[in-house]
Amino acid sequence: MSPAETLVSSPVAVASPSPAEFDEYVMSTYGRFPLTLERGAGCRVWDADGREYLDFVAGIATCTLGHAHPVLVEAVTQQIQKLHHVSNLYYIPEQGELAKWLVQHSCADRAFFCNSGAEANEGAIKLARKYAHTVLGIDNPTVLTAHASFHGRTLATVTATGQPKYQKNFNPLVPGFYYVPYNDIRALEEAIAQLDSRERQVAAIMLEGLQGEGGVRPGDLAYFQRVRQICDEKGILLILDEVQVGMGRTGHYWSYEHLGIEPDIFTSAKGLGGGIPIGAVLCKSFCDVFQPGDHASTFGGNPFACAVARAVCQTLEQENLLDNVQERGKQLRQGLSALAQAYPQAIAEVRGWGLINGLVLRSDIDLTSADVVEAAMAEGLLLVPAGPKVVRFVPPLIVSAAEVSQALQAVERSLAAL
């Protein structure tokens, strides 16, 4: 009898720790809401008391197919019984198949796999720096990023993140980054001219097609097209962070498709694995300068993660989920815009693409995004802040019209209660 055929006894049930016990043993790196989730199905989750919630957080734009989707269950079950991890010293068929799908459905030529969005962005930064040294001849390369951006929590990616609150007490930060206002082309051009005035420094520009953590701010079409033109003229690499907005979240596979451009390098994670940890750096062949030993990841691209991500990609394509994202996103924005008209004393605007949308609260009132999130939770709807004044809506891409309507009703009740 093979190991896969061996019957495994059920694990012994262990009582879940109370929040106090949890906090005794787990580092306090999150400001957690007083909610313990135990199971999920589709776009819904249930807490420890059996109460049902509509999940418009989706692991922060990660659970592409929702919870316990049959495709995910099948992919996990089949692969764990076959081969879950081997070293990248060998060829891994599942990794090659996933890379092929991503290349065929994007502008990229090559892929490198890791475990998270921060790791993917770290890899993109390293790739840009090596390109700068070996191809451009830049001794001290600088990467331009945007104010209010978010690129991760490693030392390099938190430095790339243009938000001082995330960098506080972690200095000395990594050198080689410079920040410019988002969607401001004049500021970008002035920064390049200043940095390159004596010797060339600017090696890459790293941006989000839509700033997620920065308040759900969509990129401006004319801005990004000019950025692409500048990069072409000056030989600067354009890196797009697609960690939160990629994998169909905006109604296209990638956010750059909204902007009519192609990046030289882009990153993916979050929705790529539908909740199973995986990240990817994708690039065009001309800047694929990594050689053996330059970069690596023990777990990156293992058979298990790649098999699940491949199933997510195939389902996204075969079930035409992009159409659903566009239709449900339009429905959600129309409903939120109606609420903005009904509550002008609280809501400033609604913005977003596809199924990443922000309800922007007025800056001149005390109401915060956390207040709205807590009120919605009481109404059975899970939402997530994107800064102190923006409530973010990022449901699974399989969300139905009825579930969007239910969410809008819960938001209306929440606003009325506040």
Coordinates of C-alpha atoms in Angstrom, one line a residue:
M1 CA 0.0 0.0 0.0
S2 CA 1.4 3.4 -1.0
P3 CA 1.6 6.3 1.5
A4 CA -1.2 8.0 -0.3
E5 CA -3.5 5.0 0.2
T6 CA -2.7 4.7 3.9
L7 CA -5.6 5.6 6.1
V8 CA -4.7 8.5 8.4
S9 CA -6.6 8.9 11.6
S10 CA -8.4 12.1 12.3
P11 CA -6.5 14.6 14.3
V12 CA -7.4 15.0 17.9
A13 CA -9.7 17.9 18.4
V14 CA -8.1 20.8 20.3
A15 CA -10.0 23.6 21.9
S16 CA -9.5 27.0 20.1
P17 CA -7.6 29.5 22.3
S18 CA -9.5 32.5 23.6
P19 CA -8.5 35.9 22.4
A20 CA -6.6 36.5 25.6
E21 CA -4.7 33.2 25.2
F22 CA -4.0 34.0 21.6
D23 CA -2.5 37.4 22.5
E24 CA -0.4 35.7 25.2
Y25 CA 1.5 33.6 22.6
V26 CA 1.2 35.6 19.3
M27 CA 3.1 38.8 18.6
S28 CA 0.9 41.9 18.5
T29 CA 1.6 42.9 14.9
Y30 CA -2.1 43.3 14.0
G31 CA -4.9 45.4 15.5
R32 CA -7.4 42.6 15.4
F33 CA -11.1 43.0 15.4
P34 CA -12.8 40.9 18.1
L35 CA -13.9 38.1 15.7
T36 CA -12.8 34.5 15.4
L37 CA -13.5 32.9 12.0
E38 CA -13.8 29.1 11.8
R39 CA -15.0 28.2 8.3
G40 CA -16.1 29.5 5.0
A41 CA -18.0 28.6 1.8
G42 CA -18.0 30.8 -1.3
C43 CA -18.3 34.4 -0.3
R44 CA -19.4 33.7 3.2
V45 CA -17.6 32.9 6.5
W46 CA -18.8 31.8 9.9
D47 CA -17.4 32.7 13.3
A48 CA -16.9 30.6 16.4
D49 CA -20.4 31.3 17.5
G50 CA -21.9 30.1 14.2
R51 CA -22.8 33.6 13.0
E52 CA -22.6 34.1 9.2
Y53 CA -20.9 37.0 7.5
L54 CA -20.6 38.1 3.9
D55 CA -16.9 38.3 3.2
F56 CA -15.9 41.5 1.3
V57 CA -12.4 41.3 2.6
A58 CA -11.4 37.9 1.0
G59 CA -8.2 37.7 2.9
I60 CA -7.5 41.3 1.7
A61 CA -8.1 40.7 -2.0
T62 CA -6.6 37.2 -1.9
C63 CA -9.3 34.6 -1.9
T64 CA -10.0 34.8 -5.7
L65 CA -12.4 31.9 -5.8
G66 CA -13.8 32.5 -2.3
H67 CA -13.7 29.8 0.4
A68 CA -13.8 26.0 -0.1
H69 CA -14.2 26.3 -3.9
P70 CA -14.5 22.8 -5.4
V71 CA -11.6 23.5 -7.8
L72 CA -9.3 24.5 -4.9
V73 CA -10.3 21.5 -2.8
E74 CA -9.6 19.2 -5.8
A75 CA -6.3 20.8 -6.6
V76 CA -5.1 20.7 -3.0
T77 CA -6.3 17.1 -2.5
Q78 CA -4.7 15.8 -5.7
Q79 CA -1.4 17.5 -5.4
I80 CA -0.8 16.8 -1.7
Q81 CA -1.2 13.1 -2.4
K82 CA 1.2 13.3 -5.3
L83 CA 4.2 15.6 -4.4
H84 CA 4.0 18.7 -2.3
H85 CA 7.6 20.0 -2.2
V86 CA 10.9 19.4 -3.9
S87 CA 13.9 21.6 -4.4
N88 CA 14.3 24.0 -7.3
L89 CA 17.4 22.0 -8.1
Y90 CA 15.1 19.9 -10.2
Y91 CA 12.5 20.6 -12.9
I92 CA 9.0 21.0 -11.5
P93 CA 6.2 20.4 -14.1
E94 CA 3.6 22.3 -12.1
Q95 CA 5.9 25.3 -11.9
G96 CA 6.5 25.2 -15.7
E97 CA 2.8 24.9 -16.4
L98 CA 2.0 27.9 -14.2
A99 CA 4.7 30.0 -15.7
K100 CA 3.5 29.1 -19.2
W101 CA -0.1 30.3 -18.4
L102 CA 1.1 33.5 -16.8
V103 CA 3.4 34.3 -19.8
Q104 CA 0.6 33.5 -22.3
H105 CA -1.8 35.7 -20.5
S106 CA 0.4 38.7 -20.0
C107 CA 3.2 40.7 -21.6
A108 CA 5.9 38.8 -19.8
D109 CA 8.4 36.3 -21.1
R110 CA 9.8 34.8 -17.9
A111 CA 8.7 34.1 -14.4
F112 CA 10.3 33.5 -11.0
F113 CA 8.3 32.2 -8.1
C114 CA 8.4 33.0 -4.4
N115 CA 5.9 33.0 -1.5
S116 CA 4.4 36.5 -1.1
G117 CA 3.9 39.9 -2.5
A118 CA 6.7 41.4 -0.5
E119 CA 9.1 38.7 -1.7
A120 CA 8.0 39.3 -5.3
N121 CA 8.6 43.0 -5.0
E122 CA 12.0 42.4 -3.3
G123 CA 12.9 40.2 -6.3
A124 CA 11.8 42.9 -8.8
I125 CA 14.0 45.4 -7.0
K126 CA 17.0 43.1 -7.1
L127 CA 16.4 42.4 -10.8
A128 CA 16.2 46.1 -11.5
R129 CA 19.4 46.8 -9.6
K130 CA 21.4 44.1 -11.3
Y131 CA 20.1 45.4 -14.7
A132 CA 21.2 48.8 -13.7
H133 CA 24.7 47.7 -12.8
T134 CA 25.3 45.2 -15.6
V135 CA 23.4 46.7 -18.5
L136 CA 23.0 50.4 -17.8
G137 CA 26.3 50.9 -16.0
I138 CA 24.8 52.8 -13.1
D139 CA 26.9 52.6 -9.9
N140 CA 24.3 53.8 -7.5
P141 CA 20.9 52.9 -8.9
T142 CA 17.7 54.7 -7.6
V143 CA 14.2 53.3 -7.9
L144 CA 11.4 55.9 -8.0
T145 CA 8.2 55.0 -6.1
A146 CA 5.1 57.0 -5.2
H147 CA 3.9 58.6 -2.1
A148 CA 1.0 56.6 -0.5
S149 CA 2.3 53.5 -2.2
F150 CA 2.5 50.1 -0.5
H151 CA 5.0 47.4 -1.6
G152 CA 5.6 45.2 1.4
R153 CA 7.1 44.8 4.9
T154 CA 10.7 43.6 4.2
L155 CA 13.3 46.3 4.8
A156 CA 13.7 47.0 1.0
T157 CA 10.0 46.9 0.3
V158 CA 9.0 49.0 3.3
T159 CA 11.6 51.5 2.1
A160 CA 10.0 51.4 -1.3
T161 CA 6.7 52.0 0.3
G162 CA 6.1 55.8 0.3
Q163 CA 4.4 56.0 3.7
P164 CA 6.5 57.1 6.7
K165 CA 4.1 55.4 9.2
Y166 CA 5.2 52.0 8.0
Q167 CA 8.9 53.0 8.2
K168 CA 9.0 54.5 11.6
N169 CA 11.5 52.9 14.0
F170 CA 13.0 50.6 11.3
N171 CA 15.8 52.8 10.2
P172 CA 18.4 52.7 8.8
L173 CA 16.3 52.1 5.7
V174 CA 17.7 50.7 2.5
P175 CA 19.2 53.4 0.3
G176 CA 18.4 53.8 -3.4
F177 CA 14.7 54.9 -3.3
Y178 CA 13.1 58.3 -4.1
Y179 CA 9.4 59.2 -3.7
V180 CA 7.2 61.3 -6.0
P181 CA 3.5 62.1 -5.9
Y182 CA 1.2 59.6 -7.6
N183 CA -0.4 60.6 -10.9
D184 CA 1.8 63.8 -11.1
I185 CA 3.9 63.6 -14.2
R186 CA 5.6 67.0 -13.7
A187 CA 6.9 65.9 -10.3
L188 CA 8.2 62.7 -11.8
E189 CA 10.0 64.4 -14.7
E190 CA 11.5 67.0 -12.2
A191 CA 12.7 64.1 -9.9
I192 CA 14.5 62.3 -12.8
A193 CA 16.1 65.6 -14.0
Q194 CA 17.3 66.3 -10.4
L195 CA 18.6 62.8 -9.7
D196 CA 20.4 62.4 -13.1
S197 CA 21.8 66.0 -13.2
R198 CA 25.4 65.0 -12.4
E199 CA 25.4 61.3 -13.1
R200 CA 22.8 58.8 -14.1
Q201 CA 21.0 57.3 -11.1
V202 CA 17.4 56.5 -12.0
A203 CA 17.2 52.8 -13.0
A204 CA 13.5 52.0 -12.5
I205 CA 10.1 53.5 -11.7
M206 CA 8.0 51.2 -9.5
L207 CA 4.2 51.9 -9.3
E208 CA 0.9 50.4 -8.6
G209 CA -1.7 50.6 -11.4
L210 CA -4.2 51.4 -8.6
Q211 CA -3.0 52.2 -5.1
G212 CA -4.7 49.8 -2.8
E213 CA -3.4 50.5 0.8
G214 CA -2.9 54.1 -0.3
G215 CA -6.7 54.6 -0.5
V216 CA -7.9 52.8 -3.6
R217 CA -6.6 55.4 -6.0
P218 CA -6.8 54.4 -9.7
G219 CA -3.9 55.4 -11.9
D220 CA -4.5 58.1 -14.5
L221 CA -4.3 56.9 -18.1
A222 CA -2.4 59.9 -19.4
Y223 CA 0.1 59.7 -16.5
F224 CA 0.9 56.1 -17.0
Q225 CA 1.2 56.4 -20.8
R226 CA 3.7 59.3 -20.3
V227 CA 5.6 57.3 -17.7
R228 CA 6.0 54.5 -20.2
Q229 CA 7.2 57.0 -22.8
I230 CA 9.7 58.4 -20.5
C231 CA 11.0 55.0 -19.6
D232 CA 11.4 54.1 -23.3
E233 CA 13.2 57.4 -24.0
K234 CA 15.6 57.1 -21.1
G235 CA 16.1 53.4 -20.8
I236 CA 14.5 53.2 -17.4
L237 CA 12.7 50.0 -16.3
L238 CA 9.0 50.3 -15.5
I239 CA 8.0 48.0 -12.7
L240 CA 4.3 47.5 -11.8
D241 CA 3.2 46.1 -8.5
E242 CA 0.2 43.9 -9.4
V243 CA 0.1 42.1 -6.0
Q244 CA -3.3 43.4 -5.0
V245 CA -4.7 44.5 -8.3
G246 CA -3.6 41.7 -10.5
M247 CA -5.2 38.3 -11.2
G248 CA -8.5 39.7 -12.5
R249 CA -9.3 41.9 -9.5
T250 CA -9.8 45.0 -11.7
G251 CA -11.8 43.3 -14.4
H252 CA -8.7 42.6 -16.5
Y253 CA -6.0 40.0 -15.8
W254 CA -3.6 42.9 -14.9
S255 CA -4.2 46.5 -14.0
Y256 CA -1.8 47.7 -16.7
E257 CA -4.4 46.7 -19.3
H258 CA -6.6 49.5 -18.0
L259 CA -3.8 51.9 -18.7
G260 CA -2.9 50.9 -22.3
I261 CA 0.8 50.2 -21.5
E262 CA 3.1 47.2 -20.8
P263 CA 5.6 47.1 -17.9
D264 CA 9.1 45.7 -18.2
I265 CA 8.7 43.9 -14.9
F266 CA 5.6 43.2 -12.8
T267 CA 4.8 41.3 -9.6
S268 CA 1.9 39.1 -8.5
A269 CA 0.9 37.3 -5.3
K270 CA -2.3 37.5 -3.2
G271 CA -5.0 36.3 -5.7
L272 CA -2.6 34.2 -7.6
G273 CA -2.9 31.3 -5.2
G274 CA -6.5 32.0 -4.1
G275 CA -5.3 31.9 -0.5
I276 CA -2.4 29.5 -0.8
P277 CA 0.9 31.4 -0.4
I278 CA 2.7 32.1 -3.7
G279 CA 4.2 35.1 -5.4
A280 CA 5.8 35.8 -8.8
V281 CA 8.2 38.1 -10.5
L282 CA 7.4 38.4 -14.2
C283 CA 9.6 40.2 -16.7
K284 CA 10.4 40.7 -20.4
S285 CA 13.3 38.8 -21.8
F286 CA 15.6 41.8 -22.3
C287 CA 15.8 42.5 -18.6
D288 CA 15.9 38.8 -17.5
V289 CA 19.4 39.2 -16.1
F290 CA 19.3 36.8 -13.2
Q291 CA 21.8 33.9 -13.4
P292 CA 22.1 30.8 -11.2
G293 CA 22.9 32.0 -7.6
D294 CA 21.6 35.5 -8.0
H295 CA 18.2 34.8 -6.5
A296 CA 16.4 31.9 -5.0
S297 CA 13.5 30.7 -2.7
T298 CA 13.3 27.4 -0.9
F299 CA 9.6 27.1 -1.0
G300 CA 9.0 29.3 -4.1
G301 CA 7.4 27.5 -7.0
N302 CA 6.9 24.2 -5.2
P303 CA 4.5 21.6 -6.8
F304 CA 1.8 22.2 -4.2
A305 CA 1.5 26.0 -4.5
C306 CA 1.9 26.0 -8.2
A307 CA -0.8 23.3 -8.8
V308 CA -3.2 25.4 -6.8
A309 CA -2.3 28.6 -8.5
R310 CA -2.6 26.9 -11.9
A311 CA -6.2 25.8 -10.9
V312 CA -7.0 29.4 -9.9
C313 CA -5.7 30.7 -13.3
Q314 CA -7.6 28.1 -15.3
T315 CA -10.8 28.7 -13.4
L316 CA -10.5 32.5 -13.9
E317 CA -10.3 31.9 -17.6
Q318 CA -12.7 29.0 -18.1
E319 CA -15.5 30.4 -16.0
N320 CA -15.2 33.9 -17.6
L321 CA -14.8 35.5 -14.2
L322 CA -13.5 38.7 -15.7
D323 CA -17.0 39.3 -17.0
N324 CA -18.4 38.8 -13.5
V325 CA -15.8 41.1 -12.0
Q326 CA -16.8 43.9 -14.5
E327 CA -20.5 43.4 -14.0
R328 CA -20.5 43.1 -10.2
G329 CA -18.0 45.9 -9.9
K330 CA -20.3 48.2 -11.9
Q331 CA -23.2 47.2 -9.7
L332 CA -21.2 47.8 -6.5
R333 CA -20.0 51.3 -7.6
Q334 CA -23.5 52.3 -8.7
G335 CA -24.9 51.2 -5.3
L336 CA -22.1 52.9 -3.4
S337 CA -22.6 56.1 -5.5
A338 CA -26.3 56.1 -4.6
L339 CA -25.3 55.8 -0.9
A340 CA -22.9 58.7 -1.4
Q341 CA -25.8 60.8 -2.7
A342 CA -28.0 59.7 0.3
Y343 CA -25.3 60.4 2.9
P344 CA -23.4 63.5 1.5
Q345 CA -22.6 64.5 5.1
A346 CA -20.4 61.4 5.5
I347 CA -19.2 60.2 2.0
A348 CA -16.9 62.3 -0.2
E349 CA -16.6 59.9 -3.3
V350 CA -16.5 56.4 -4.6
R351 CA -13.6 55.2 -6.7
G352 CA -12.1 52.0 -8.0
W353 CA -12.0 49.4 -10.8
G354 CA -13.6 46.0 -11.0
L355 CA -13.9 44.5 -7.6
I356 CA -11.5 46.7 -5.7
N357 CA -13.5 49.8 -4.7
G358 CA -13.2 52.5 -2.0
L359 CA -15.9 54.4 -0.2
V360 CA -14.1 57.7 0.7
L361 CA -15.3 59.4 3.8
R362 CA -15.2 63.2 4.2
S363 CA -12.0 64.5 5.6
D364 CA -13.7 67.2 7.7
I365 CA -15.7 64.8 10.0
D366 CA -14.6 62.5 12.8
L367 CA -16.0 59.3 11.2
T368 CA -13.2 56.9 10.3
S369 CA -13.0 53.8 8.0
A370 CA -12.6 51.6 11.1
D371 CA -15.9 53.0 12.5
V372 CA -17.7 52.0 9.3
V373 CA -16.0 48.6 9.2
E374 CA -17.1 47.8 12.8
A375 CA -20.6 49.0 12.1
A376 CA -20.8 46.8 9.0
M377 CA -19.4 43.8 10.9
A378 CA -22.4 44.2 13.3
E379 CA -24.6 44.0 10.2
G380 CA -23.0 40.8 9.0
L381 CA -20.6 42.3 6.4
L382 CA -16.8 42.1 6.6
L383 CA -15.0 45.1 5.1
V384 CA -11.4 46.4 5.4
P385 CA -10.0 49.9 5.8
A386 CA -7.5 51.4 3.3
G387 CA -6.2 54.2 5.4
P388 CA -8.2 56.2 8.0
K389 CA -10.8 57.6 5.6
V390 CA -11.3 54.9 2.9
V391 CA -13.4 51.7 3.3
R392 CA -12.3 49.0 0.9
F393 CA -14.5 46.5 -0.8
V394 CA -12.6 43.5 -2.2
P395 CA -14.9 40.4 -2.4
P396 CA -14.1 37.1 -4.0
L397 CA -14.3 37.3 -7.8
I398 CA -17.2 34.8 -7.8
V399 CA -19.5 37.2 -5.9
S400 CA -23.1 37.2 -7.1
A401 CA -25.4 40.0 -7.9
A402 CA -27.6 39.0 -4.8
E403 CA -24.5 39.1 -2.6
V404 CA -23.5 42.6 -3.8
S405 CA -27.1 43.8 -3.1
Q406 CA -26.9 42.3 0.4
A407 CA -23.6 44.0 1.0
L408 CA -25.0 47.4 -0.1
Q409 CA -28.0 47.0 2.2
A410 CA -25.7 46.2 5.1
V411 CA -23.6 49.3 4.3
E412 CA -26.7 51.4 4.3
R413 CA -27.8 50.1 7.6
S414 CA -24.3 50.8 9.0
L415 CA -24.3 54.4 7.8
A416 CA -27.8 54.9 9.2
A417 CA -26.6 53.6 12.6
L418 CA -23.6 55.9 12.6

